[in-house]
Coordinates of C-alpha atoms in Angstrom, one line a residue:
X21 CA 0.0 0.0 0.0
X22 CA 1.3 3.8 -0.9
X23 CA 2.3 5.6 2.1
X24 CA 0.5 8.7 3.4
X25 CA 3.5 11.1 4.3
X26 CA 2.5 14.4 6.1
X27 CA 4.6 17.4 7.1
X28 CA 5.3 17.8 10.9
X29 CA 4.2 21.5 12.5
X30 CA 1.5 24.0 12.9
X31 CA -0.2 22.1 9.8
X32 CA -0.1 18.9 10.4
X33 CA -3.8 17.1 11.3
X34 CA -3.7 15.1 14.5
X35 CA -4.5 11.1 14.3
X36 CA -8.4 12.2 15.8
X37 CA -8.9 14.5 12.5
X38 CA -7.9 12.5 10.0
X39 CA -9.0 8.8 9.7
X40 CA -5.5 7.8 8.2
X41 CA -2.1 6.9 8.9
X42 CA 0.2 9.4 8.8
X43 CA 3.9 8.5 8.9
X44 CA 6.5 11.0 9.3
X45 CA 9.6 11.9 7.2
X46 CA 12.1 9.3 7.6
X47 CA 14.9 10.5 10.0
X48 CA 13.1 13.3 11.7
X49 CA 9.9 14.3 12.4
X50 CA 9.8 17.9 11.4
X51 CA 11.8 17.9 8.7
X52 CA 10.0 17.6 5.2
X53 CA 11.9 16.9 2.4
X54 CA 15.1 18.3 3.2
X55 CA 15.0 17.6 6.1
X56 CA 16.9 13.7 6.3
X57 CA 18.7 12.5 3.2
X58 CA 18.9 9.0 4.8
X59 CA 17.7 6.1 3.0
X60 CA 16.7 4.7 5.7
X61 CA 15.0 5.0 9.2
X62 CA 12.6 5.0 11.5
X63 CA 10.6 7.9 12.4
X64 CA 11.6 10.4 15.3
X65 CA 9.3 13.5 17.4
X66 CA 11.9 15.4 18.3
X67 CA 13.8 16.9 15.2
X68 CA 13.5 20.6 14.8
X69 CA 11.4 21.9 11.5
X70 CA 14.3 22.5 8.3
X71 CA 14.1 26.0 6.8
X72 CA 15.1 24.8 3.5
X73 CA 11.7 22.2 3.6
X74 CA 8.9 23.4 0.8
X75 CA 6.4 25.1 2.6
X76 CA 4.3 22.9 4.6
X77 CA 0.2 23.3 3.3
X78 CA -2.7 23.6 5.2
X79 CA -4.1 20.2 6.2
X80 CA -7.5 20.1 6.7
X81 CA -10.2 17.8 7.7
X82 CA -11.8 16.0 5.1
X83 CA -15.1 17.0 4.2
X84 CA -17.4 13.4 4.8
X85 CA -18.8 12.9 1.4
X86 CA -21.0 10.0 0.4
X87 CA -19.4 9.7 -3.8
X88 CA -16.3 10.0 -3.5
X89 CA -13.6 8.0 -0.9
X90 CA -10.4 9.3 0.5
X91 CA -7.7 10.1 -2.3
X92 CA -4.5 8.3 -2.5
X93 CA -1.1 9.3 -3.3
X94 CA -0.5 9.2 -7.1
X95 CA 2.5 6.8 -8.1
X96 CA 5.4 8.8 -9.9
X97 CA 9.7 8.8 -10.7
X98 CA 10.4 10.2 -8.6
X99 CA 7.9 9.6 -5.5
X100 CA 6.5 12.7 -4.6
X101 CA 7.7 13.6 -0.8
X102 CA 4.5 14.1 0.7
X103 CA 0.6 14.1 -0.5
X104 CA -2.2 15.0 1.8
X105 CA -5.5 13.2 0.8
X106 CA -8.9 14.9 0.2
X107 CA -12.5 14.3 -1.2
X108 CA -13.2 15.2 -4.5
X109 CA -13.3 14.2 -7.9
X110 CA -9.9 15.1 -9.1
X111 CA -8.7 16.6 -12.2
X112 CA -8.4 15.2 -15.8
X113 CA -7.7 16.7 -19.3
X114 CA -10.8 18.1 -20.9
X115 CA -11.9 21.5 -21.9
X116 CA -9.6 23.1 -19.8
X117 CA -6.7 25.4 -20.3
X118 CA -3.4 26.0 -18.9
X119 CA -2.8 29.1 -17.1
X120 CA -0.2 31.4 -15.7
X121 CA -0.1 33.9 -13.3
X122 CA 2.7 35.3 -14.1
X123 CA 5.0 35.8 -18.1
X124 CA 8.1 34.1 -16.6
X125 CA 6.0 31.0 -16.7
X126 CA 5.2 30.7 -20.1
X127 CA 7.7 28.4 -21.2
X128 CA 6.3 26.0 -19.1
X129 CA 3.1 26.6 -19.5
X130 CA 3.0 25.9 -23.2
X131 CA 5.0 22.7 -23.0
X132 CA 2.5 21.3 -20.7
X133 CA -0.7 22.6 -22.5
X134 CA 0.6 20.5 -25.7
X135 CA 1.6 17.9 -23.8
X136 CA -1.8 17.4 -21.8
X137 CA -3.5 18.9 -25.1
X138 CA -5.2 21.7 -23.6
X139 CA -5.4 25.2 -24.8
X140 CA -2.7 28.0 -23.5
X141 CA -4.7 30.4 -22.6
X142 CA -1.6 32.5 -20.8
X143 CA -2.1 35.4 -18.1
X144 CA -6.2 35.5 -17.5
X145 CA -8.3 34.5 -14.7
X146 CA -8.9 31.0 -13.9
X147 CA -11.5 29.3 -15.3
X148 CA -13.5 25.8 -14.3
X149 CA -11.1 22.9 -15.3
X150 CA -8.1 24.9 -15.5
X151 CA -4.8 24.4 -14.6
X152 CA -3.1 27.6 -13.2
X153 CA 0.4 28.0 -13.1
X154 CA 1.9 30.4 -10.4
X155 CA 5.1 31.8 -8.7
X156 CA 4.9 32.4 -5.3
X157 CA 8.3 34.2 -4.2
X158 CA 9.4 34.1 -0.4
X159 CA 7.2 31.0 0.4
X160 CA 10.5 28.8 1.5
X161 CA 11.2 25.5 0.3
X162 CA 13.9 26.2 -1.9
X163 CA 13.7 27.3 -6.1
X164 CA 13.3 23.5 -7.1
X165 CA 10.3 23.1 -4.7
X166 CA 6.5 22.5 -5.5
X167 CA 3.3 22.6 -4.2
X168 CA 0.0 20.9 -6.3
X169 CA -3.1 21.4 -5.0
X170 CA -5.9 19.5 -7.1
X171 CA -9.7 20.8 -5.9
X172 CA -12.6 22.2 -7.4
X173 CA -11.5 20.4 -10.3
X174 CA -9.0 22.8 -11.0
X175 CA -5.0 22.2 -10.5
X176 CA -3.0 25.0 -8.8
X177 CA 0.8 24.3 -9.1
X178 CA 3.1 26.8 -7.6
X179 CA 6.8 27.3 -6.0
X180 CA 9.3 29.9 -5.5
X181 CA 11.2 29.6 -8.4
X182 CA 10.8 28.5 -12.0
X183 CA 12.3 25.3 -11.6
X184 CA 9.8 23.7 -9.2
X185 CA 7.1 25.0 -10.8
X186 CA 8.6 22.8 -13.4
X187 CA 8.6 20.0 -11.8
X188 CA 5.1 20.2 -10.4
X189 CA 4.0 20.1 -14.4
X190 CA 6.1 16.9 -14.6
X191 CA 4.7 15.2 -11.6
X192 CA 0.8 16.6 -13.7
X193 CA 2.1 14.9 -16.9
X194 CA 3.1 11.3 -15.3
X195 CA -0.2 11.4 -13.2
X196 CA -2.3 12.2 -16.3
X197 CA 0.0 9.3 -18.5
X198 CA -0.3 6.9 -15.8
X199 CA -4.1 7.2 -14.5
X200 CA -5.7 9.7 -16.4
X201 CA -6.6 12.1 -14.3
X202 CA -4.8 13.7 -11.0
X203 CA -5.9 13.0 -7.2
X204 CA -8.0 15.5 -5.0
X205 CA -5.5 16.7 -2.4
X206 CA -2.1 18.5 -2.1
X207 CA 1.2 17.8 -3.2
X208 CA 4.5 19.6 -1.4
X209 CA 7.5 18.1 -3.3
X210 CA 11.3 18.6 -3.1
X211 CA 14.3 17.3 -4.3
X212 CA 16.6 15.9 -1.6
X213 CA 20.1 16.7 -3.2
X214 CA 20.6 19.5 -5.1
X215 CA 22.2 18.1 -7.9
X216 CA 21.3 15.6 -10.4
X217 CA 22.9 14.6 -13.5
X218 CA 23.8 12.4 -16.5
X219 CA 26.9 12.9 -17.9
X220 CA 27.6 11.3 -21.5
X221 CA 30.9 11.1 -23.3
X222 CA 30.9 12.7 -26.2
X223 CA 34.5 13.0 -26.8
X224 CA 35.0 8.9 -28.1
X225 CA 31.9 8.7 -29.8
X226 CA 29.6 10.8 -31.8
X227 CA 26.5 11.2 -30.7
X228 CA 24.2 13.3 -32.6
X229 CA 22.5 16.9 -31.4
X230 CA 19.0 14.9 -31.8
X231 CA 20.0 12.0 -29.9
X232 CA 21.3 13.9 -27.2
X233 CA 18.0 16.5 -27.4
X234 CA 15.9 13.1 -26.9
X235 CA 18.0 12.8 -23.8
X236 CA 17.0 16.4 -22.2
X237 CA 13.3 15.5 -22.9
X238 CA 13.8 12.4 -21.0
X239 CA 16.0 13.8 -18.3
X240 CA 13.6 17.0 -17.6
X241 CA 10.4 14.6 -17.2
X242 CA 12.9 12.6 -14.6
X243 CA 13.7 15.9 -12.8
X244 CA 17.1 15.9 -13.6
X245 CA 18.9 19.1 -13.7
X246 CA 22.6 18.6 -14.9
X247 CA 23.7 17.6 -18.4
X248 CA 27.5 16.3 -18.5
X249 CA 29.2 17.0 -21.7
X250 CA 32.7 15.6 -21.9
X251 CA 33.8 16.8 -25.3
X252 CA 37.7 16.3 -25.3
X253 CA 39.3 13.2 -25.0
X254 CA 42.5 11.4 -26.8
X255 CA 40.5 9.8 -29.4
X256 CA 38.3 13.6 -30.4
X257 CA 37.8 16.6 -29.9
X258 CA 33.8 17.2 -30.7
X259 CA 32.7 20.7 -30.7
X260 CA 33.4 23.8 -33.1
X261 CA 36.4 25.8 -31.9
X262 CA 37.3 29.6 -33.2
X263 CA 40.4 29.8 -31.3
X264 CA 41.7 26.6 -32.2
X265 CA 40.0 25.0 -35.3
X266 CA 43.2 22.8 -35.8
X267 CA 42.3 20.6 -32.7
X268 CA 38.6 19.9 -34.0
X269 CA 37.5 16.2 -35.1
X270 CA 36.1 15.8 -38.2
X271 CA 32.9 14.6 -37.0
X272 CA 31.7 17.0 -33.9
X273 CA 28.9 19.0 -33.3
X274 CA 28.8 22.9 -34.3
X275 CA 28.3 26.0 -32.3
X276 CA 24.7 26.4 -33.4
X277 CA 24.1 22.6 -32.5
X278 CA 25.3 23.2 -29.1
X279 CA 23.8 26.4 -28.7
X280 CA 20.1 24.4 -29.3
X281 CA 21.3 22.0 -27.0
X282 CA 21.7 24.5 -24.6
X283 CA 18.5 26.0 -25.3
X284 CA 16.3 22.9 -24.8
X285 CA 18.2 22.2 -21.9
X286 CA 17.5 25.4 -20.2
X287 CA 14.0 24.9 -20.9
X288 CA 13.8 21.6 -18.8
X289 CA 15.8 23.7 -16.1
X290 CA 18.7 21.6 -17.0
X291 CA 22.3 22.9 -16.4
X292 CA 24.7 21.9 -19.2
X293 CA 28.1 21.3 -17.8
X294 CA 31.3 21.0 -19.8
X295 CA 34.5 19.4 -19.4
X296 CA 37.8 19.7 -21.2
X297 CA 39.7 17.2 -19.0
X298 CA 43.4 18.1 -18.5
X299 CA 46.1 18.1 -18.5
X300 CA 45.8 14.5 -19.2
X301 CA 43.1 13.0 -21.8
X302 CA 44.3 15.4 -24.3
X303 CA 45.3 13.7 -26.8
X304 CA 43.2 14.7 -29.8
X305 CA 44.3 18.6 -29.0
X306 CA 48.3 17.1 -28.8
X307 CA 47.8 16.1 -31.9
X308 CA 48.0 19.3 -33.2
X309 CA 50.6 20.4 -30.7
X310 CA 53.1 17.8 -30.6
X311 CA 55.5 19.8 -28.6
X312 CA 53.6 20.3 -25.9
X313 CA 53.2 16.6 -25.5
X314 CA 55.2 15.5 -22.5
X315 CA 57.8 13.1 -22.4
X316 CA 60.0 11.1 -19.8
X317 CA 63.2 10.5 -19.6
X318 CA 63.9 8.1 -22.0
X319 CA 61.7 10.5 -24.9
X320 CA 59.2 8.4 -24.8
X321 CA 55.5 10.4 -25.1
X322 CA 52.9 9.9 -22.2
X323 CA 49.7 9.4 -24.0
X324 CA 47.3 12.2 -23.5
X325 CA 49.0 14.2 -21.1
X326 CA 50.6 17.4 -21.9
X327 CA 53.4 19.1 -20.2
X328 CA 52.7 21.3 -17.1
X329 CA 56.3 22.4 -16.5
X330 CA 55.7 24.6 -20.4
X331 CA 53.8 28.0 -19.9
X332 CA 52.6 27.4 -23.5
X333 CA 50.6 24.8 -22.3
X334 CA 48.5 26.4 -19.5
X335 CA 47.9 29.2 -22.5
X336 CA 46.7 26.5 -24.7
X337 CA 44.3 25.2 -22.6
X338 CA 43.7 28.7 -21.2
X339 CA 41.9 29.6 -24.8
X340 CA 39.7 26.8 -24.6
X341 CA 38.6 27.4 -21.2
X342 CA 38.4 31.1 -22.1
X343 CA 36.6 30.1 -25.4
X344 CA 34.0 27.5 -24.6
X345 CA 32.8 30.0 -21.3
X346 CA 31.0 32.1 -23.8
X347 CA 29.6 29.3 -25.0
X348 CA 28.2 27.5 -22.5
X349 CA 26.2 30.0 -20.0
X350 CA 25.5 27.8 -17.0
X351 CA 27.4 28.3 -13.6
X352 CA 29.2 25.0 -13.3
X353 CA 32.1 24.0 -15.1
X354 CA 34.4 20.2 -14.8
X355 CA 37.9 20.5 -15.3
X356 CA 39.1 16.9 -15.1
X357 CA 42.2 16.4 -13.4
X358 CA 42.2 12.3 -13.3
X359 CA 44.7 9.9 -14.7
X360 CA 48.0 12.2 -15.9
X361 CA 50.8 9.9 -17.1
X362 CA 53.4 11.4 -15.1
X363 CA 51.6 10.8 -11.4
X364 CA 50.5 7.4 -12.3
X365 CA 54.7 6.2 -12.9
X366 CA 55.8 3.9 -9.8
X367 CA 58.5 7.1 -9.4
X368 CA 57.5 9.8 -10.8
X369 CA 60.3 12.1 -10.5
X370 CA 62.6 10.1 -11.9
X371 CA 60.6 9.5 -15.1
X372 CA 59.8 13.0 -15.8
X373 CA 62.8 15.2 -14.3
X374 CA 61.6 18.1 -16.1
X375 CA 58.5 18.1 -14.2
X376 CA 60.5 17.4 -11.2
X377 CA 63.0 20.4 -11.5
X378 CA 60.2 22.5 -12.2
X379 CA 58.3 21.8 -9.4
X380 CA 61.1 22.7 -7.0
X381 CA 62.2 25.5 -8.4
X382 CA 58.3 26.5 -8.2
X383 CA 58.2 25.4 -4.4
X384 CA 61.3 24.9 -3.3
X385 CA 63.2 21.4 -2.5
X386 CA 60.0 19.7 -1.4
X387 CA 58.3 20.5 -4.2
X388 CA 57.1 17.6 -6.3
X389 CA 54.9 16.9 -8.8
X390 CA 51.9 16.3 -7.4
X391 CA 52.4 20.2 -6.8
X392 CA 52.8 21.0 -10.0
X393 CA 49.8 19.2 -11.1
X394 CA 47.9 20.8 -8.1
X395 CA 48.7 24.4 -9.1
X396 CA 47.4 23.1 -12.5
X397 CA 44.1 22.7 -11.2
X398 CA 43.9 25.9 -9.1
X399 CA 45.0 28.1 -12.2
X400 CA 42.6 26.5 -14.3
X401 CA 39.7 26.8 -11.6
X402 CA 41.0 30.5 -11.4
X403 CA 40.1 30.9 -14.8
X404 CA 37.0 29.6 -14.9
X405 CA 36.2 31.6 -11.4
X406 CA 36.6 34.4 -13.3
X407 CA 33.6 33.7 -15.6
X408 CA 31.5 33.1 -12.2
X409 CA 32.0 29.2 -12.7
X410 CA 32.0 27.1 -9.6
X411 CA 34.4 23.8 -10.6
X412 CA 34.5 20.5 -10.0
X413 CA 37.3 17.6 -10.7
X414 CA 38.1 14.1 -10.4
X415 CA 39.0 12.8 -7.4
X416 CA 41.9 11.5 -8.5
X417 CA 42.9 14.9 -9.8
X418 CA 43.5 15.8 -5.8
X419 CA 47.0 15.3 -4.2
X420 CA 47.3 14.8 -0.1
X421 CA 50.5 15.6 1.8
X422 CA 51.9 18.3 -1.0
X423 CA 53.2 21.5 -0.6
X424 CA 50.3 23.0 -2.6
X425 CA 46.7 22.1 -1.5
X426 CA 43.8 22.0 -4.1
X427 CA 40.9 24.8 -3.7
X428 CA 38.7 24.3 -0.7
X429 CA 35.8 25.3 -3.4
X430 CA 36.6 23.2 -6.0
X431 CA 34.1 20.1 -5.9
X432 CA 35.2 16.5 -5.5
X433 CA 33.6 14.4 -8.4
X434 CA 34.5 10.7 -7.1
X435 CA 34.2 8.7 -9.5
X436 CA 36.6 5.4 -8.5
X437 CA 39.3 3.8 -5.8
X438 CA 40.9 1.7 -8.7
X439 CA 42.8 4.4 -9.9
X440 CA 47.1 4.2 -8.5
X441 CA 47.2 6.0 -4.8
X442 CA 42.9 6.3 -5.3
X443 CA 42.1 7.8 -1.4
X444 CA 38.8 7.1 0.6
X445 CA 35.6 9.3 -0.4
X446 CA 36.3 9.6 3.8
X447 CA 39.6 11.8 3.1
X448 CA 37.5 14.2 1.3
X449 CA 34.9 15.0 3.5
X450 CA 36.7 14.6 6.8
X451 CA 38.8 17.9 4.7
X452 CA 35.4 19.7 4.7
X453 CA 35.1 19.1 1.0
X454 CA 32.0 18.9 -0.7
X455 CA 31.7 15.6 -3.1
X456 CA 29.3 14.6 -5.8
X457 CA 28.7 10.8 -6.3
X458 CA 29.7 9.4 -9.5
X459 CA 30.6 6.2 -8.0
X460 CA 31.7 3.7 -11.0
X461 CA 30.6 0.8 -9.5
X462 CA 26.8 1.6 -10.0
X463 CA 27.0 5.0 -12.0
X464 CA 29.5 3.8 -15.0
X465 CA 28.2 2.6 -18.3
X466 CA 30.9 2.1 -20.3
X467 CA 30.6 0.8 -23.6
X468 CA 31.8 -2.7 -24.2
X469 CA 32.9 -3.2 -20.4
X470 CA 36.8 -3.1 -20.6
X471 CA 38.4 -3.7 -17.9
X472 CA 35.9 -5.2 -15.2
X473 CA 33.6 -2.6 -15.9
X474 CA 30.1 -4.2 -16.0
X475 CA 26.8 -2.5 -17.5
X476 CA 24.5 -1.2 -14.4
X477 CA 21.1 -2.3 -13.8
X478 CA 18.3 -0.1 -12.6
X479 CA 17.0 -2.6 -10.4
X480 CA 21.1 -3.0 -8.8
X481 CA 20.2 0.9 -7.8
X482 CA 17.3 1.0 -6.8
X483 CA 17.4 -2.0 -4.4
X484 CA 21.6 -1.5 -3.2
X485 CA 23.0 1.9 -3.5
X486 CA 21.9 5.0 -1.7
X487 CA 24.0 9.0 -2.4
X488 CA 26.3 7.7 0.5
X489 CA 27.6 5.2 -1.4
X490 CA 30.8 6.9 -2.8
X491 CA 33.0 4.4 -3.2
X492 CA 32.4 0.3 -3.8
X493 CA 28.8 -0.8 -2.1
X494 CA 29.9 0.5 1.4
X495 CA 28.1 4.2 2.3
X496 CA 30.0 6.6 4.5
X497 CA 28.5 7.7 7.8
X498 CA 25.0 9.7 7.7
X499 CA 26.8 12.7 9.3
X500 CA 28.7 13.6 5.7
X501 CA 25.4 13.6 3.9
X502 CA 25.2 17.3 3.6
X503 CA 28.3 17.5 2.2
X504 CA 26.9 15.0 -1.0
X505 CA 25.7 17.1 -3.3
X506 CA 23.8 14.5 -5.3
X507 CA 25.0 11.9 -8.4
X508 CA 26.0 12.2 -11.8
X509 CA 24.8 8.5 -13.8
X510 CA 27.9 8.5 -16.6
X511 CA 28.0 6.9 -20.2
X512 CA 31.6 6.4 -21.0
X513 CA 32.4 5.5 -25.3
X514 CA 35.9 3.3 -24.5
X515 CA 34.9 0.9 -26.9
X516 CA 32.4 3.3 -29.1
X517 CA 31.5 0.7 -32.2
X518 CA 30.1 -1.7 -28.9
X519 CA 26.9 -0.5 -29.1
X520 CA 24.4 2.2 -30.9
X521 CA 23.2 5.8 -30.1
X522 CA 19.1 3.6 -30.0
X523 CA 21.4 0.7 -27.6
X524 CA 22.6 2.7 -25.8
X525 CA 19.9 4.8 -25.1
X526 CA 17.3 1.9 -24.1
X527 CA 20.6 0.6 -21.6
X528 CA 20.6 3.7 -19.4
X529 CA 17.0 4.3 -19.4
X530 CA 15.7 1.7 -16.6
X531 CA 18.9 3.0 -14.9
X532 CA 18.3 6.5 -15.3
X533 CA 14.7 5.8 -13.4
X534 CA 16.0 3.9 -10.5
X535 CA 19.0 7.0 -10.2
X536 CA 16.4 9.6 -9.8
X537 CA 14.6 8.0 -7.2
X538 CA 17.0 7.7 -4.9
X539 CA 18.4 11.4 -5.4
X540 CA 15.4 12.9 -5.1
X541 CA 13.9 11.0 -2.2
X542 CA 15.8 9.3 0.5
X543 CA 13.3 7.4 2.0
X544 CA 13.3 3.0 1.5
X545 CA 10.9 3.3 -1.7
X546 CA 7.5 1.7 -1.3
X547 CA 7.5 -0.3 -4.4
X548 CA 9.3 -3.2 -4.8
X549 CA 11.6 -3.2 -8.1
X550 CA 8.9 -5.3 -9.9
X551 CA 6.3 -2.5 -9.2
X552 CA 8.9 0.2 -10.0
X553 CA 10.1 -1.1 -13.4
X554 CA 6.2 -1.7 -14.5
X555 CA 5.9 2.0 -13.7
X556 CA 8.2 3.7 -15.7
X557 CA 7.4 0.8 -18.9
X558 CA 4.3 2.9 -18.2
X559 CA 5.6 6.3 -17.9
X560 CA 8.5 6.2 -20.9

């Protein structure tokens, strides 16, 4: 049976007014959505109401009527948070129109009208069977936050910010796709972790701009809000450049095709996030630089990695960075940093001396080259700060016990504790350092699963791994959740002729589901994977 979840507080009905269940928010009791990002728990009286929670609606007493019973929750991906039951017929698509009280809103409010097939009617007083669109700023609960109210046979969606207005037409369409029609009552919906992505690589494969437009439209009815983009690699370099035209692929996608990417994604509230990984994985830009290409010792190149110790190099990348900024708008940016040939040699210094005599006479005689490489990533996160970027990098791109630490700000994407001298997801955090989860043991499809790498199952997510689960299937303690700030699913192209754009798009989709649920709701989900996988057959 669905579970009845209620918001704690001044608004909350008591057992004697309500003939129902209601079970609290697991971890806390006054918490809403925000409130406990543990998967798991039992339910508590004594936590203290969370500021960041969606606003909390007015629960009332049910009105006895004789036609209609006591709605239920509506079954969605994600789960809604919380759903408070009334009497009433409900809503469903008919002669109605959509709505909006306010012209920031229209976007949205088009998509849905021809999604639902209803007329846009735009700013006008609502009418019978409407539904009505509406920002309400200063209500609390956070710009991705909802509330739906169905009654009167009317459906009121609202929020503080675009986005969660967004959503609330989302959680509309699935109800409408799944049953018809939406429940009488009141929705108060929130994600749990602020961000959720997909990141696919672009760089060894092709995909095409309508393939990965298919994508967005998939990933905004999931409530994603991140978009990955990994565009350089050894093998390609896939989007238009101005500054650099010798370093472009042959086959890659053009300025306009990214800037209607963009576009569509910013209409799903999707953030598209770049990477030019460095300064290894670049390979394909080497290729047109040879001389920036380090070498050990012996002459020998290191694949993909280009030398730090040259200034020519950091102004290389520098114009890319510089470049693709102007570009792509949004506020987050990945610079890489994992897997450079000369920190994963048994001794480093001795097979790359250059690197070693610049680092000391950069940082003195205990400078090494982990320095070098760490000054790397704070120049580069310098550059991007200065187009109002906040960065993130791999974990293995982060050096302990150096002279030079990396930037407190710059985000921990940890991604794997394969990798030579990989260090605990529990260094990290125990460094204050805010992480995202891209954990490769549940999170990686990577085409034609090379080297133990095995294609991830939705129903392997949904039953095993919970945002605390950095590293392997263990989670770190519940005390570092904060400092997750959500999961990033990952298609990887090593082997890019193992499967199709169509193959691989059906292989992440049941995966894609199972990811969303658990970032947006930490709760134990109600439905068993059986359930959960007929639902989104349903829903897709």
């Amino acid at each position: 049976m669905r579970r009845v979840w209620a918001w704690s507080g001044a608004g909350a009905a008591t057992a004697s007014a309500v003939a129902l269940t209601v079970t609290l928010w697991a971890g806390g009791a006054g918490g809403g959505p925000a409130a406990s990002q543990q998967p798991t728990g039992t339910p508590s009286a004594s936590r203290a109401p969370n500021p960041s929670a969606p606003p909390a609606a007015p629960v009332s007493t049910p009105s006895p009527g004789r036609t209609y019973p006591l709605s239920t929750a509506p079954d969605t991906i994600p789960a809604i948070r919380e759903f408070t039951p009334a009497r009433g017929p409900g809503w469903q698509p008919g002669n109605g129109r959509v709505v909006v009280g306010d012209d920031a809103l229209a976007d949205e409010g088009r998509l849905l009208a021809g999604e639902l097939q209803l007329r846009y009617a735009g700013k006008v007083a609502v009418g019978a069977g409407d539904v009505e669109l509406a920002l309400t700023p200063g209500a609390g609960g956070g710009a991705e936050s909802y509330t739906m109210t169905v009654k009167d046979q009317r459906v009121r969606i609202t929020g503080p910010g675009e986005a969660g207005v967004f959503y609330g037409t989302r959680t509309l369409k699935q109800e409408v796709r799944a049953q018809g029609s939406a429940p009488e009552g009141v929705v108060n919906d929130a994600p749990a972790k602020p961000q959720r992505g997909f990141l696919i690589d672009i760089a060894r494969k092709h995909y095409s701009a309508d393939w990965i437009e298919d994508r967005i439209r998939e990933l905004g009815d999931l409530k994603y809000n991140q978009l990955g983009l990994h565009f350089s690699d050894d093998q390609a370099f896939r989007i238009e450049s101005d500054s650099h035209p010798e370093i472009v692929s042959k086959v890659h996608l053009t300025k306009d095709e990214v800037r209607r990417i963009i576009a569509l994604a910013a209409s799903r509230h999707i953030t598209v996030v770049p990477e030019i990984d460095s300064p290894g994985h670049l390979g394909a830009v080497l290729d047109a630089h040879p001389d920036l290409q380090l070498r050990n010792a012996q002459g020998t190149l290191a694949t993909g990695a280009i030398d730090i110790s040259k200034k020519e190099s950091a102004q290389l990348v520098d114009d890319l960075l510089n470049e693709y900024a102007e570009l792509f708008p949004g506020p987050l940016w990945h610079l890489g940093g994992d897997e450079y040939r000369a920190l994963m040699a048994t001794n480093p210094e001795a097979s790359y001396p250059q690197l070693a005599e610049a680092a000391r006479q950069e940082h003195g005689p205990n400078g090494r080259i982990q320095d070098l490489a760490t000054d790397w990533l704070n120049d580069r996160a310098d550059v991007m700060r200065g187009h109002g970027r906040t960065v993130k990098a791999w974990n293995d791109g982060f050096y302990a016990g150096g002279v030079v630490q990396p930037d407190k700000d710059i985000q921990v994407a940890y991604w794997t504790g394969k990798e030579i001298g990989a260090r605990q997801p529990l260094e990290y955090l125990q460094e204050g350092r805010d992480v995202v989860n891209y954990n490769d043991e549940y999170l990686y499809y990577v085409l034609g699963q090379p080297n133990q790498f095995f294609y991830p199952t939705g129903q392997r997510i949904y039953e095993q791994w919970t945002p605390l689960v950095l590293r392997g299937t263990q989670p770190v303690a519940e005390r570092y959740n904060d400092q997750i700030l959500g999961a990033v699913f990952s298609v990887w192209s090593d082997l890019a002729n193992a499967q199709t754009q169509d193959q691989v798009a059906q292989g992440i989709r049941l995966p894609l589901n199972a990811m969303i649920q658990k970032v947006w709701d930490p709760r134990q989900p109600d439905m068993t994977w059986a359930q959960f996988r007929a639902l989104a057959e349903k829903l897709g």
